[in-house]
Each structure stands twice: as C-alpha cells, then as structure tokens.
Amino acid sequence: MLPEPLRRVVQMFARLPGVGEKTAQRFALQLMSDESLASELSRELAALVQNVRPCERCGNIAEVDATGAAVCGICSDPRRDGRLLCVVARVQDLIAIERCGVMRGRYFVLGKLLSPLDGIGPDELPLPALDAKLRADGVEEVILATPPSVDGEATALLLGRELAHRGIRVSRIASGVPHGGDLEFADQITLGRAIEGRRNVDSVG
Amino acid sequence: MTVTRRVAFERVMVRSFRNLASIDFAPAGRLNVIAGDNGQGKTSLIEALYVASTSRTFRSDKLRDVIQEGAEQAVVRATVLGEASGSVPLRHEQRAVVGPRARSFLIDGKKPQRLSDYAVRTPIVVFHPGDLELASGPAARRRTLLDRVLLYLDPAGSEARLRFQQALRERQRLLSERGTRGADLDAYEAVLAQHGARFAQGRQRAVEAVLEALEPAFRRMAAPELPFRGAYVPGGSTDPGAFEEQLRARRERDLRRGAATFGPQRDELQLELGGRPARSHASQGQQRILALALKLAELECVRAASGTQPILLLDDVSSELDPARTGAVYGFLRESESQVFVTTTRPELFVTPGLEPAERVDVTLRAGELISR
C-alpha cells in the first residue's frame, strides 16, 4: 500500500533496536515532510560510514584520520596508562565505564562473547587483536569487565586462564550494591551476591 | 518466621484465556467454590489465577497455549489485597498479558526487575490432579515442588538455578558440536560448576524445609503407625571444585547420553513407607496421601519463607480421593487461614458451618461463562 521507496525506508528503520513497525513509519513520514532533515541525515550517515570506524587497536569507535588510519581518542592519548587494560564485550560497556571516570588505562572491545548456542567459540573471538594490543601497550594488568551472564562469565574465565599463562595480572569486576542506594531497596539477588562476594575490611579501598 | 500477613484476590478479570472469553470475578476472602460440569472452564479459571500470580502455568509447557483460539492475546488482571495485622491493608495489581510471541507481566503497571520478583509477590500454592503423581511419578515432579519452595526460601539459589540450566545447555551443545576437549568447554564447566554448586546448596535447604514440614503433614493424613522416612539423594555437589572435576570426568559419558549425568537436575527426594520406597512399593492410596502431604508441606514452607499465608488453589482433587481422605482435605480447608479456591463437580459436598455467609462465594461455570448462585 505504501510506495516502494517509502516502504523500503520503513523496513530499514524497523531494523533498529527498540523501533517497531509503527514507529518506523512515523520516522519515514516525518522525514518526507521535512526535506532538509532528510537530506542532512543522508549526508551525515554517508559521512559517518566513511569517517568513523572501529579503532584498529581496541575496537572502540574512532574517526578516520588524514592517512586513512582509525585510532580512537583513548588509544592515542599518551596520558593513558598502557599497562592497565580493561576488556569489555561492547562499545556501550566501554562508554559506561569511561563515564565513571575511574579507569585510567585503556580498553579492548571484544565485540562478541562465547556462545555455544550461537556457534561462537574461541576462534571467533578477536584474540589475535587482543594479543597485538597486549604487546603494543606492554600491558601488565587486565580487568575483565564482561557482563555477569553465563556467556560473559565463561568468556572472562577463558580469557583469564589464557592471560594468566603469560604472567599477566588478571582481575574480574565485582558485582554488588549500587552506590547511593539504601540496602533495603537493593534487589535480593544483587544484595545476595554482594554478601557472598564480601571483602575483608582492611582491603576495602 | 511468624506469619502476620495474608494475601487474597479481591477482583479478577480474565479475557480470552483458554475457553474463558470474559470473566469478572469478586472472590470471597476465605472460600470460593467453583462448580460446573467437566469442560466448562473450571480448571482454566484456576490456571488464570495461577498465571496472574506467578507468570507460569502448571498445565502445559508453553504459556502461549492459554490464548483462546482466534484471540490475539490472553489477559488476566488481579487485584490482590495484602492484610497485615495492625496495619492498613495494601492493594496491588498484577497483570499478565500473553501473546503468541510477546508477553508482559506488570505489578501496578510497572515491569518488575526480574520475573522471579513477579512470581513471589503473591504467594500461592496450587494442587491439581497431576500432583497426585508427586509420590508415584518421576523425580522431576518432586524437583518442581522443591524449586517452588526454593523461589521463596533462597532467591539467590533460585537465580543460580536459571544460570545453571543455561550453562548446562551450552555445555551439552559444546560437547556435541566440538567434542570433549576445548578451552571454552573448560570455561563453561567452571561457570556451570559454580552455579550448580550454589543451586545444589539451595536444593539442600529446600529439601530440609520440605522434609521438616512433611512429617507432621503426613501424620495428619495417614494412619500414625505407618513408619515414614524422607531422604535427599543429591545428584550433584555443593562444592564447586568437586562439581567441576565430576563434569570433566564425565564428558565422554555425557556426550553419549546426550545429557549431563552429574548435577542437581538429577536430585531425588526419596520417600519411604515402612522401610520401602514409596514410588515402587506403596499402595495407590498411600501414594496419594503422600502426594497430599507433600503439597501441605509446600504450603507450610511457602508460608514460613514468605511470612505470608499463601492463597490455595485446589483443582478437582476430591474426585480422585476416597471419602475419608476427601474428609481430611475438607477439614484442612475449613481450618486453613488461606483464601481458598476449589473446583468441584459436586458443590453440595462442601458444608462449611463455621464460615460467615460473606466469607464464602459459590459460582458456577457453564460454557466459559460465570454464573453466581
């Protein structure tokens, strides 16, 4: 019922996360009624694809420079401590950790986790790229910040064992109670995990 | 824990749920007798109450089976009154919407953080004819009962159970697709062992609680001289190290069998009557008494763990029991402080002289329509 070009755009919007058929249609119709937005958007999207790529060193989002290389702001920042590396599953996780301002080292984005049900094994993980990063930065300590799901835990375990063989210090992010919240409002599972993963008082820092 | 709280359905709205097109029901605080011939929707109403309070069904594997034929989605909305002694009663609403692909479960219009938060909000225990095989049937039925108790008794153990089950599937897939060696197999077994050991701890606690409550419940139902004993036969280990070792040692075997042979998924709650296994040696009558006693034990465990008198749903149980046992069940119901829903083809058998008229509601279901009496 929709003209073919419009239908194609609606279908593309519907592929975005959190966007259903109806919202996709609203987006498309809005763009038709706002011609300047449509042309700007198409120009910006083309530029985005052209000029922004995964960082060749860590997988973070990076802008392509004049020489055609893509190295992100964190990897190219000399003030960052190259000896400390935080391994995350997705760019969103990197952004979240970066926002907390505690991480003074660099990152490595895996892009995927082990998942036998989806046929993702160790060979599908970007281990050679991780290896290159470890050597290039002289990494001494790795923080494994994969999510606390079954696949996230298994991936952390696999990486942890590989890295420990090479004499690199490995730690896993803790799981516990959110800051600024009263204990009574924390959900039982999180609170239970915080109790089970408790630390000695003298090591709380 | 002393029980000072009580929950009760205040209003129930059911739409397009199995053969119930549209039901609006205001139950009594104590006893609700749902009468009707077979196939009129009695069990569906009980199931709707169960889905509204737990997000699960006890009738089939697939929740989407509850959607009425030709309907887009099944909806159950229940207003639940929580009464605590010495304070003002608090209402909350639980709403379950089941579509062919998507479903949603909301408490007061908001999505709970976890589905298990939804499932424990209104403590409830159901007893349906399938439960009569609790003592005679396969161990899986008894494990289901233990896990219902676990949900209230040990939420972290219950969460470990979900993760354990996922890791179990992933390990089996690795075994069948990549064989018995691999760095990822090592990693998944370590994760599996960790959650499995935690889940096994929970199971152990649940067994202890159930057995403690089972003894008096059984005495109440049966001839007191019949010696009864219950024992836990663990299929796994509560020690992550030992668990992981067993998994590693059983890779070949688990691959051949197509399933893991070590872990709480093989737990057994063994019941003995007169020194012999109830499953193989007890009479059918004795097995049914044991089944009833197990359900009473579940009720007691949920009550103790949640600090709340649970709602009790009884689906057509008396038709399967002898008159003496039916009398014992009715006696129990009269004494129970729970809000009770009971379905029957013979409502005249329910005589409740101790109840005020306002405490009892009688309804009849005919072709999916509710008729008050």
Coordinates of C-alpha atoms in Angstrom, one line a residue:
Chain A
M1 CA 0.0 0.0 0.0
L2 CA 2.9 2.3 0.7
P3 CA 5.0 3.4 -2.4
E4 CA 8.0 1.1 -2.7
P5 CA 10.7 3.7 -1.8
L6 CA 8.9 4.6 1.4
R7 CA 8.3 1.0 2.3
R8 CA 12.0 0.3 2.0
V9 CA 12.9 3.1 4.3
V10 CA 10.2 2.0 6.9
Q11 CA 11.7 -1.5 6.8
M12 CA 15.2 -0.2 7.4
F13 CA 14.1 1.9 10.4
A14 CA 12.3 -1.2 11.8
R15 CA 15.7 -3.0 11.9
L16 CA 16.9 -0.5 14.6
P17 CA 16.8 -1.7 18.2
G18 CA 13.7 -0.5 20.0
V19 CA 11.9 0.6 16.9
G20 CA 8.7 -1.2 15.8
E21 CA 6.8 -1.1 12.5
K22 CA 4.6 1.9 13.6
T23 CA 7.5 4.0 14.9
A24 CA 9.4 3.2 11.8
Q25 CA 6.5 4.5 9.7
R26 CA 6.3 7.7 11.8
F27 CA 10.1 8.3 11.2
A28 CA 9.8 7.8 7.5
L29 CA 6.7 10.1 7.1
Q30 CA 8.4 12.8 9.3
L31 CA 11.4 12.7 7.0
M32 CA 9.2 13.1 4.0
S33 CA 7.6 16.2 5.4
D34 CA 10.9 17.7 6.5
E35 CA 13.1 17.7 3.3
S36 CA 16.1 19.4 4.8
L37 CA 16.3 16.9 7.7
A38 CA 16.1 14.1 5.2
S39 CA 18.9 15.4 3.0
E40 CA 21.1 16.3 6.0
L41 CA 20.5 12.9 7.5
S42 CA 21.5 11.1 4.3
R43 CA 24.7 13.3 4.1
E44 CA 25.6 12.7 7.7
L45 CA 25.0 9.0 7.5
A46 CA 27.2 8.7 4.5
A47 CA 29.9 10.7 6.2
L48 CA 29.6 8.6 9.3
V49 CA 30.1 5.4 7.4
Q50 CA 33.1 7.0 5.6
N51 CA 34.8 8.7 8.5
V52 CA 34.0 6.6 11.6
R53 CA 35.2 3.0 12.0
P54 CA 36.2 0.7 14.8
C55 CA 39.5 1.6 16.3
E56 CA 42.1 -0.7 14.8
R57 CA 43.8 -1.2 18.1
C58 CA 40.9 -1.6 20.5
G59 CA 37.6 -1.8 18.7
N60 CA 36.3 1.5 20.2
I61 CA 34.6 4.0 17.9
A62 CA 37.3 6.0 16.1
E63 CA 37.5 8.8 13.5
V64 CA 39.5 8.1 10.3
D65 CA 42.4 10.5 10.1
A66 CA 44.1 12.1 7.1
T67 CA 46.3 9.0 6.5
G68 CA 43.2 6.7 6.4
A69 CA 44.0 5.2 9.8
A70 CA 41.4 4.8 12.6
V71 CA 42.8 5.1 16.1
C72 CA 40.4 6.2 18.9
G73 CA 41.0 9.0 21.3
I74 CA 41.8 6.7 24.2
C75 CA 44.4 4.6 22.3
S76 CA 46.1 7.8 21.0
D77 CA 46.0 9.6 24.4
P78 CA 49.6 9.4 25.8
R79 CA 48.4 10.2 29.3
R80 CA 46.6 6.9 29.5
D81 CA 48.3 4.1 31.4
G82 CA 49.0 1.5 28.8
R83 CA 49.9 -1.1 31.4
L84 CA 46.3 -1.4 32.5
L85 CA 43.7 -2.8 30.1
C86 CA 40.0 -3.2 30.6
V87 CA 38.3 -5.9 28.4
V88 CA 34.6 -5.3 27.6
A89 CA 32.1 -7.0 25.4
R90 CA 30.6 -4.0 23.6
V91 CA 31.3 -0.3 22.9
Q92 CA 28.4 0.6 25.1
D93 CA 30.1 -1.0 28.1
L94 CA 33.3 1.0 27.4
I95 CA 31.3 4.2 27.3
A96 CA 29.6 3.3 30.6
I97 CA 32.9 2.6 32.3
E98 CA 34.6 5.6 30.8
R99 CA 31.8 7.8 32.1
C100 CA 32.5 6.8 35.7
G101 CA 36.0 8.3 35.3
V102 CA 37.9 5.7 37.4
M103 CA 39.6 3.9 34.6
R104 CA 43.0 5.4 33.8
G105 CA 44.1 2.7 31.5
R106 CA 42.9 1.6 28.0
Y107 CA 40.3 -0.7 26.7
F108 CA 39.7 -3.6 24.4
V109 CA 36.3 -4.3 22.9
L110 CA 35.6 -8.0 22.2
G111 CA 32.5 -7.3 20.0
K112 CA 31.2 -10.7 21.0
L113 CA 31.1 -13.3 23.8
L114 CA 31.4 -17.0 23.7
S115 CA 28.0 -18.6 22.9
P116 CA 27.9 -22.3 22.1
L117 CA 24.2 -22.0 21.2
D118 CA 25.0 -19.4 18.6
G119 CA 28.1 -21.3 17.4
I120 CA 30.6 -18.7 18.8
G121 CA 33.7 -20.4 20.1
P122 CA 37.2 -19.2 21.0
D123 CA 38.2 -19.0 17.3
E124 CA 35.5 -16.4 16.7
L125 CA 36.8 -14.1 19.5
P126 CA 39.3 -11.4 18.3
L127 CA 42.2 -13.0 20.3
P128 CA 45.0 -12.1 17.8
A129 CA 43.9 -8.4 18.0
L130 CA 43.9 -8.6 21.8
D131 CA 47.3 -10.2 21.7
A132 CA 48.6 -7.3 19.5
K133 CA 47.2 -4.8 21.9
L134 CA 48.8 -6.5 24.9
R135 CA 52.2 -6.4 23.2
A136 CA 52.0 -2.9 21.8
D137 CA 51.0 -1.3 25.1
G138 CA 53.1 -3.5 27.3
V139 CA 50.0 -4.5 29.4
E140 CA 50.7 -5.8 32.9
E141 CA 47.2 -6.0 34.3
V142 CA 43.9 -6.9 32.7
I143 CA 40.4 -6.1 34.1
L144 CA 37.8 -8.4 32.7
A145 CA 34.6 -6.4 32.5
T146 CA 32.3 -8.8 30.6
P147 CA 28.7 -8.9 31.8
P148 CA 27.8 -11.2 34.7
S149 CA 25.8 -13.5 32.4
V150 CA 26.7 -17.2 31.8
D151 CA 28.3 -16.3 28.5
G152 CA 30.1 -13.3 30.0
E153 CA 31.4 -15.4 32.9
A154 CA 32.6 -18.1 30.6
T155 CA 34.3 -15.6 28.3
A156 CA 36.0 -14.0 31.3
L157 CA 37.2 -17.4 32.6
L158 CA 38.6 -18.4 29.2
L159 CA 40.5 -15.1 28.8
G160 CA 41.6 -15.1 32.4
R161 CA 43.2 -18.5 32.0
E162 CA 44.9 -17.6 28.7
L163 CA 46.3 -14.4 30.2
A164 CA 47.4 -15.9 33.5
H165 CA 49.6 -18.3 31.4
R166 CA 51.6 -15.3 30.2
G167 CA 52.1 -13.8 33.6
I168 CA 49.6 -11.0 33.3
R169 CA 47.7 -10.0 36.4
V170 CA 44.0 -10.6 35.8
S171 CA 41.0 -9.3 37.8
R172 CA 37.3 -9.5 37.3
I173 CA 34.9 -6.7 38.1
A174 CA 33.0 -7.1 41.3
S175 CA 29.2 -7.4 41.5
G176 CA 27.2 -5.7 44.2
V177 CA 25.1 -3.0 45.6
P178 CA 24.6 0.3 43.7
H179 CA 26.1 3.3 45.3
G180 CA 23.9 5.9 46.9
G181 CA 21.1 3.4 47.4
D182 CA 19.9 2.2 50.7
L183 CA 20.5 -1.5 51.2
E184 CA 16.8 -2.1 51.9
F185 CA 16.0 -1.1 48.3
A186 CA 18.6 -3.3 46.6
D187 CA 17.0 -6.3 45.0
Q188 CA 17.6 -9.6 46.7
I189 CA 19.8 -11.2 44.0
T190 CA 22.2 -8.3 43.9
L191 CA 22.3 -8.0 47.7
G192 CA 22.8 -11.7 48.0
R193 CA 25.7 -11.6 45.5
A194 CA 27.2 -8.6 47.4
I195 CA 27.1 -10.6 50.7
E196 CA 28.6 -13.7 49.1
G197 CA 31.3 -11.7 47.4
R198 CA 32.2 -9.7 50.5
R199 CA 35.7 -8.4 51.2
N200 CA 37.8 -8.0 54.4
V201 CA 37.5 -4.6 55.9
D202 CA 41.2 -3.9 55.6
S203 CA 41.2 -4.4 51.9
V204 CA 38.3 -2.1 51.2
G205 CA 39.8 0.9 49.4
Chain B
M1 CA 9.3 -16.7 60.9
T2 CA 6.0 -15.7 62.4
V3 CA 3.3 -15.2 59.9
T4 CA 1.4 -12.0 60.2
R5 CA 0.5 -11.4 56.6
R6 CA -2.2 -12.7 54.4
V7 CA -2.9 -12.2 50.7
A8 CA -6.2 -12.6 48.9
F9 CA -7.5 -11.9 45.4
E10 CA -10.0 -9.1 45.6
R11 CA -11.0 -8.8 42.0
V12 CA -10.1 -10.9 39.0
M13 CA -10.5 -10.1 35.3
V14 CA -9.9 -12.8 32.7
R15 CA -10.0 -12.2 28.9
S16 CA -9.6 -14.7 26.1
F17 CA -8.0 -17.3 28.3
R18 CA -8.5 -20.8 27.0
N19 CA -12.3 -21.3 26.9
L20 CA -13.0 -18.2 29.1
A21 CA -13.9 -15.3 26.8
S22 CA -14.6 -12.8 29.5
I23 CA -14.9 -13.3 33.3
D24 CA -15.1 -10.7 36.1
F25 CA -15.0 -12.2 39.5
A26 CA -15.0 -10.8 43.0
P27 CA -14.0 -13.7 45.2
A28 CA -14.8 -14.1 48.9
G29 CA -12.0 -13.6 51.4
R30 CA -12.0 -17.2 52.6
L31 CA -13.6 -19.9 50.5
N32 CA -14.6 -19.9 46.8
V33 CA -16.3 -22.9 45.5
I34 CA -16.3 -23.1 41.7
A35 CA -18.8 -25.6 40.4
G36 CA -19.6 -26.8 36.9
D37 CA -19.6 -29.9 34.8
N38 CA -16.4 -31.1 33.1
G39 CA -15.1 -29.0 30.3
Q40 CA -16.9 -25.8 31.4
G41 CA -13.7 -23.9 32.3
K42 CA -13.2 -24.6 36.0
T43 CA -9.5 -25.6 35.6
S44 CA -9.0 -22.6 33.2
L45 CA -10.1 -20.2 35.9
I46 CA -7.7 -21.8 38.5
E47 CA -5.0 -21.6 35.9
A48 CA -5.7 -18.0 35.1
L49 CA -5.3 -17.1 38.8
Y50 CA -2.0 -19.1 38.9
V51 CA -0.7 -17.3 35.8
A52 CA -1.7 -13.9 37.2
S53 CA 0.2 -14.5 40.4
T54 CA 3.3 -16.5 39.2
S55 CA 3.7 -15.8 35.4
R56 CA 3.8 -19.6 34.9
T57 CA 1.2 -22.3 34.1
F58 CA 1.0 -25.7 35.7
R59 CA -0.9 -27.2 32.8
S60 CA 1.4 -27.2 29.8
D61 CA 5.0 -26.4 28.8
K62 CA 4.0 -23.5 26.6
L63 CA 2.4 -20.4 28.1
R64 CA 1.0 -19.4 24.8
D65 CA -1.3 -22.4 24.9
V66 CA -3.6 -20.3 27.2
I67 CA -4.5 -17.9 24.4
Q68 CA -8.1 -18.5 23.3
E69 CA -8.5 -19.7 19.8
G70 CA -8.9 -16.8 17.4
A71 CA -7.9 -14.2 20.1
E72 CA -4.8 -12.0 19.8
Q73 CA -3.8 -12.3 23.4
A74 CA -4.9 -13.7 26.8
V75 CA -5.1 -11.2 29.7
V76 CA -5.5 -11.8 33.4
R77 CA -5.7 -8.8 35.8
A78 CA -5.9 -9.4 39.5
T79 CA -6.2 -7.0 42.4
V80 CA -4.6 -8.5 45.4
L81 CA -5.2 -7.4 49.0
G82 CA -2.4 -7.8 51.4
E83 CA -3.5 -7.7 55.0
A84 CA -1.1 -7.5 57.9
S85 CA -2.3 -7.4 61.5
G86 CA -2.2 -4.0 63.0
S87 CA -1.9 -2.1 59.7
V88 CA -4.0 -0.8 56.8
P89 CA -4.5 -3.4 54.1
L90 CA -2.4 -2.7 50.9
R91 CA -3.6 -3.4 47.4
H92 CA -1.5 -4.2 44.4
E93 CA -2.4 -5.2 40.9
Q94 CA -0.8 -8.0 38.9
R95 CA -1.4 -8.2 35.2
A96 CA -0.3 -11.0 32.8
V97 CA -0.7 -10.5 29.1
V98 CA 0.2 -13.4 26.9
G99 CA 0.5 -13.1 23.2
P100 CA 1.8 -15.6 20.6
R101 CA 5.3 -14.1 20.7
A102 CA 5.5 -11.4 23.3
R103 CA 4.2 -11.4 26.9
S104 CA 4.3 -9.0 29.7
F105 CA 3.9 -9.2 33.5
L106 CA 3.3 -6.0 35.3
I107 CA 3.0 -5.1 39.0
D108 CA 1.0 -1.9 39.4
G109 CA 1.6 -1.2 35.8
K110 CA 5.4 -1.4 36.1
K111 CA 7.7 -4.1 34.9
P112 CA 9.5 -5.9 37.8
Q113 CA 13.2 -6.1 37.7
R114 CA 13.1 -9.9 37.5
L115 CA 10.4 -12.3 36.6
S116 CA 11.1 -14.0 40.0
D117 CA 10.1 -10.7 41.7
Y118 CA 6.7 -11.1 40.0
A119 CA 6.4 -14.8 40.9
V120 CA 6.8 -14.3 44.6
R121 CA 4.7 -11.1 45.0
T122 CA 1.5 -13.1 45.7
P123 CA 2.5 -16.3 47.5
I124 CA 0.3 -19.1 46.1
V125 CA 0.2 -22.9 46.1
V126 CA -1.8 -25.0 43.5
F127 CA -2.9 -28.6 43.8
H128 CA -4.1 -30.1 40.6
P129 CA -4.8 -33.8 39.6
G130 CA -1.3 -34.1 38.1
D131 CA 0.1 -33.6 41.6
L132 CA -1.4 -36.9 42.6
E133 CA 1.6 -38.4 41.0
L134 CA 4.0 -36.5 43.2
A135 CA 4.9 -39.6 45.1
S136 CA 4.5 -42.3 42.4
G137 CA 5.7 -40.3 39.4
P138 CA 9.2 -39.5 38.2
A139 CA 11.6 -37.5 40.3
A140 CA 11.2 -34.4 38.1
R141 CA 7.8 -33.8 39.8
R142 CA 9.3 -33.7 43.2
R143 CA 12.1 -31.4 42.0
T144 CA 9.5 -29.0 40.6
L145 CA 8.0 -28.8 44.1
L146 CA 11.4 -28.2 45.7
D147 CA 12.1 -25.4 43.2
R148 CA 8.7 -23.7 44.1
V149 CA 9.9 -23.7 47.7
L150 CA 13.4 -22.5 46.6
L151 CA 11.9 -19.5 44.9
Y152 CA 10.7 -18.2 48.3
L153 CA 13.3 -19.7 50.6
D154 CA 16.5 -18.8 48.7
P155 CA 16.1 -16.3 45.8
A156 CA 19.8 -16.3 45.0
G157 CA 19.8 -20.1 44.8
S158 CA 16.8 -19.8 42.6
E159 CA 18.6 -17.4 40.3
A160 CA 21.6 -19.8 40.3
R161 CA 19.2 -22.5 39.1
L162 CA 18.4 -20.5 35.9
R163 CA 22.0 -19.8 35.2
F164 CA 22.9 -23.4 35.8
Q165 CA 20.3 -24.5 33.4
Q166 CA 21.6 -22.2 30.7
A167 CA 25.2 -23.3 31.2
L168 CA 24.0 -26.9 31.1
R169 CA 22.5 -26.4 27.7
E170 CA 25.6 -24.6 26.4
R171 CA 28.0 -27.3 27.7
Q172 CA 25.9 -30.0 26.0
R173 CA 26.0 -28.1 22.8
L174 CA 29.8 -27.8 23.0
L175 CA 30.1 -31.5 23.7
S176 CA 28.0 -32.4 20.7
E177 CA 29.5 -29.9 18.3
R178 CA 33.1 -29.6 19.3
G179 CA 33.8 -32.8 21.2
T180 CA 35.2 -33.4 24.6
R181 CA 38.2 -31.0 24.5
G182 CA 38.5 -27.3 24.3
A183 CA 39.3 -24.1 26.2
D184 CA 35.7 -23.0 26.0
L185 CA 34.5 -26.3 27.4
D186 CA 36.8 -25.8 30.4
A187 CA 35.4 -22.3 30.9
Y188 CA 31.7 -23.3 30.6
E189 CA 32.2 -26.2 33.0
A190 CA 33.8 -23.8 35.6
V191 CA 30.8 -21.5 35.3
L192 CA 28.4 -24.5 35.3
A193 CA 30.1 -25.9 38.5
Q194 CA 29.9 -22.5 40.2
H195 CA 26.2 -22.0 39.6
G196 CA 25.4 -25.7 40.0
A197 CA 27.1 -25.8 43.4
R198 CA 25.1 -22.8 44.5
F199 CA 21.9 -24.2 43.2
A200 CA 22.7 -27.5 45.0
Q201 CA 23.0 -25.6 48.3
G202 CA 19.6 -24.1 47.7
R203 CA 18.1 -27.5 46.9
Q204 CA 19.6 -28.9 50.1
R205 CA 17.9 -26.1 52.1
A206 CA 14.6 -26.6 50.3
V207 CA 14.7 -30.4 51.0
E208 CA 15.4 -29.8 54.7
A209 CA 12.5 -27.4 54.9
V210 CA 10.1 -29.7 53.0
L211 CA 11.0 -32.8 55.0
E212 CA 10.6 -31.0 58.3
A213 CA 7.1 -29.9 57.2
L214 CA 6.3 -33.2 55.6
E215 CA 6.4 -35.3 58.7
P216 CA 3.6 -33.7 60.6
A217 CA 1.6 -33.2 57.3
F218 CA 1.8 -36.9 56.6
R219 CA 0.8 -37.9 60.2
R220 CA -2.3 -35.7 59.8
M221 CA -3.4 -37.5 56.6
A222 CA -2.4 -41.1 57.4
A223 CA -2.5 -43.8 60.0
P224 CA 0.0 -42.6 62.5
E225 CA 1.7 -46.0 62.9
L226 CA 2.9 -46.2 59.4
P227 CA 6.7 -45.5 59.6
F228 CA 7.6 -42.8 57.1
R229 CA 11.0 -41.5 56.1
G230 CA 12.2 -39.0 53.6
A231 CA 15.8 -38.6 52.3
Y232 CA 17.6 -36.4 49.9
V233 CA 19.7 -38.1 47.3
P234 CA 21.8 -35.3 45.7
G235 CA 22.7 -35.7 42.0
G236 CA 25.4 -33.0 42.2
S237 CA 27.7 -31.4 44.8
T238 CA 27.6 -28.2 46.8
D239 CA 31.4 -27.8 46.3
P240 CA 32.3 -26.0 43.0
G241 CA 35.7 -27.8 42.8
A242 CA 34.3 -31.3 43.2
F243 CA 31.5 -30.4 40.8
E244 CA 33.9 -29.2 38.1
E245 CA 36.0 -32.4 38.5
Q246 CA 33.0 -34.6 38.0
L247 CA 31.9 -32.7 34.9
R248 CA 35.4 -33.1 33.4
A249 CA 35.5 -36.8 34.2
R250 CA 32.1 -37.4 32.6
R251 CA 32.5 -35.7 29.3
E252 CA 32.5 -38.9 27.2
R253 CA 29.6 -40.4 29.0
D254 CA 27.5 -37.1 28.9
L255 CA 28.2 -36.8 25.2
R256 CA 27.0 -40.4 24.6
R257 CA 23.9 -40.0 26.7
G258 CA 23.1 -36.5 25.3
A259 CA 22.7 -35.1 28.8
A260 CA 24.7 -34.3 31.9
T261 CA 24.8 -37.2 34.4
F262 CA 26.0 -35.0 37.3
G263 CA 24.2 -32.1 38.9
P264 CA 21.1 -31.1 40.8
Q265 CA 19.0 -31.9 37.7
R266 CA 19.4 -35.5 38.9
D267 CA 18.4 -34.8 42.5
E268 CA 15.9 -37.2 44.1
L269 CA 13.7 -36.7 47.1
Q270 CA 13.3 -40.3 48.2
L271 CA 10.2 -41.2 50.2
E272 CA 9.9 -44.4 52.2
L273 CA 6.9 -46.0 53.8
G274 CA 7.5 -48.9 56.2
G275 CA 11.2 -49.0 55.1
R276 CA 10.4 -49.4 51.4
P277 CA 10.5 -46.9 48.5
A278 CA 7.0 -45.3 48.3
R279 CA 7.4 -45.0 44.5
S280 CA 7.5 -48.7 43.8
H281 CA 6.0 -50.3 47.0
A282 CA 3.3 -48.1 48.4
S283 CA -0.3 -48.7 47.5
Q284 CA -2.1 -46.2 45.3
G285 CA -4.0 -44.9 48.3
Q286 CA -0.8 -44.4 50.3
Q287 CA 0.9 -42.6 47.4
R288 CA -2.0 -40.2 47.2
I289 CA -1.8 -39.5 50.9
L290 CA 1.9 -38.8 50.4
A291 CA 1.2 -36.5 47.5
L292 CA -1.3 -34.5 49.6
A293 CA 1.2 -34.4 52.4
L294 CA 3.9 -33.1 50.1
K295 CA 1.5 -30.3 48.9
L296 CA 0.7 -29.4 52.5
A297 CA 4.4 -29.3 53.2
E298 CA 4.9 -26.9 50.2
L299 CA 2.2 -24.7 51.6
E300 CA 3.8 -24.6 55.0
C301 CA 7.3 -23.9 53.5
V302 CA 6.0 -21.1 51.3
R303 CA 4.1 -19.7 54.3
A304 CA 7.2 -19.8 56.6
A305 CA 9.6 -18.5 54.0
S306 CA 7.4 -15.6 52.7
G307 CA 5.9 -14.7 56.1
T308 CA 2.6 -14.7 54.3
Q309 CA -0.4 -17.1 54.4
P310 CA -0.5 -18.2 50.7
I311 CA -3.5 -18.4 48.5
L312 CA -4.5 -22.0 47.9
L313 CA -5.9 -23.3 44.6
L314 CA -7.4 -26.8 44.5
D315 CA -8.4 -28.2 41.2
D316 CA -10.8 -31.1 41.2
V317 CA -8.8 -33.0 43.8
S318 CA -11.6 -34.7 45.7
S319 CA -12.8 -36.7 42.7
E320 CA -9.6 -38.6 42.8
L321 CA -9.6 -39.4 46.5
D322 CA -11.5 -41.8 48.8
P323 CA -14.2 -40.3 51.1
A324 CA -12.0 -40.5 54.2
R325 CA -9.2 -38.6 52.5
T326 CA -11.7 -36.1 51.0
G327 CA -13.0 -35.5 54.5
A328 CA -9.4 -34.8 55.7
V329 CA -8.9 -32.3 52.9
Y330 CA -12.1 -30.5 53.6
G331 CA -11.3 -30.5 57.3
F332 CA -8.0 -28.9 56.5
L333 CA -9.6 -26.3 54.3
R334 CA -12.1 -25.3 57.0
E335 CA -9.2 -24.7 59.4
S336 CA -6.9 -23.1 56.9
E337 CA -6.4 -19.3 57.1
S338 CA -5.7 -19.2 53.4
Q339 CA -8.0 -17.8 50.8
V340 CA -9.1 -20.9 49.0
F341 CA -10.3 -21.6 45.5
V342 CA -11.7 -25.1 44.9
T343 CA -13.3 -26.5 41.8
T344 CA -15.8 -29.4 42.0
T345 CA -18.5 -31.1 40.1
R346 CA -20.3 -31.7 43.4
P347 CA -20.5 -28.4 45.4
E348 CA -23.1 -29.9 47.8
L349 CA -20.3 -31.8 49.4
F350 CA -18.8 -28.6 50.8
V351 CA -20.5 -27.9 54.0
T352 CA -18.9 -25.0 55.9
P353 CA -20.9 -24.4 59.1
G354 CA -18.0 -22.4 60.6
L355 CA -17.9 -19.7 57.9
E356 CA -19.9 -16.5 57.8
P357 CA -22.0 -16.2 54.6
A358 CA -19.8 -13.3 53.4
E359 CA -16.7 -15.4 53.7
R360 CA -17.9 -17.9 51.1
V361 CA -18.8 -17.4 47.4
D362 CA -20.3 -20.0 45.2
V363 CA -20.1 -19.7 41.5
T364 CA -20.9 -22.0 38.6
L365 CA -19.1 -22.1 35.2
R366 CA -21.1 -23.0 32.2
A367 CA -19.5 -22.9 28.7
G368 CA -16.9 -20.5 29.9
E369 CA -19.5 -18.1 31.5
L370 CA -19.6 -17.3 35.2
I371 CA -23.0 -17.7 36.9
S372 CA -23.4 -16.6 40.5
R373 CA -25.6 -18.5 42.9

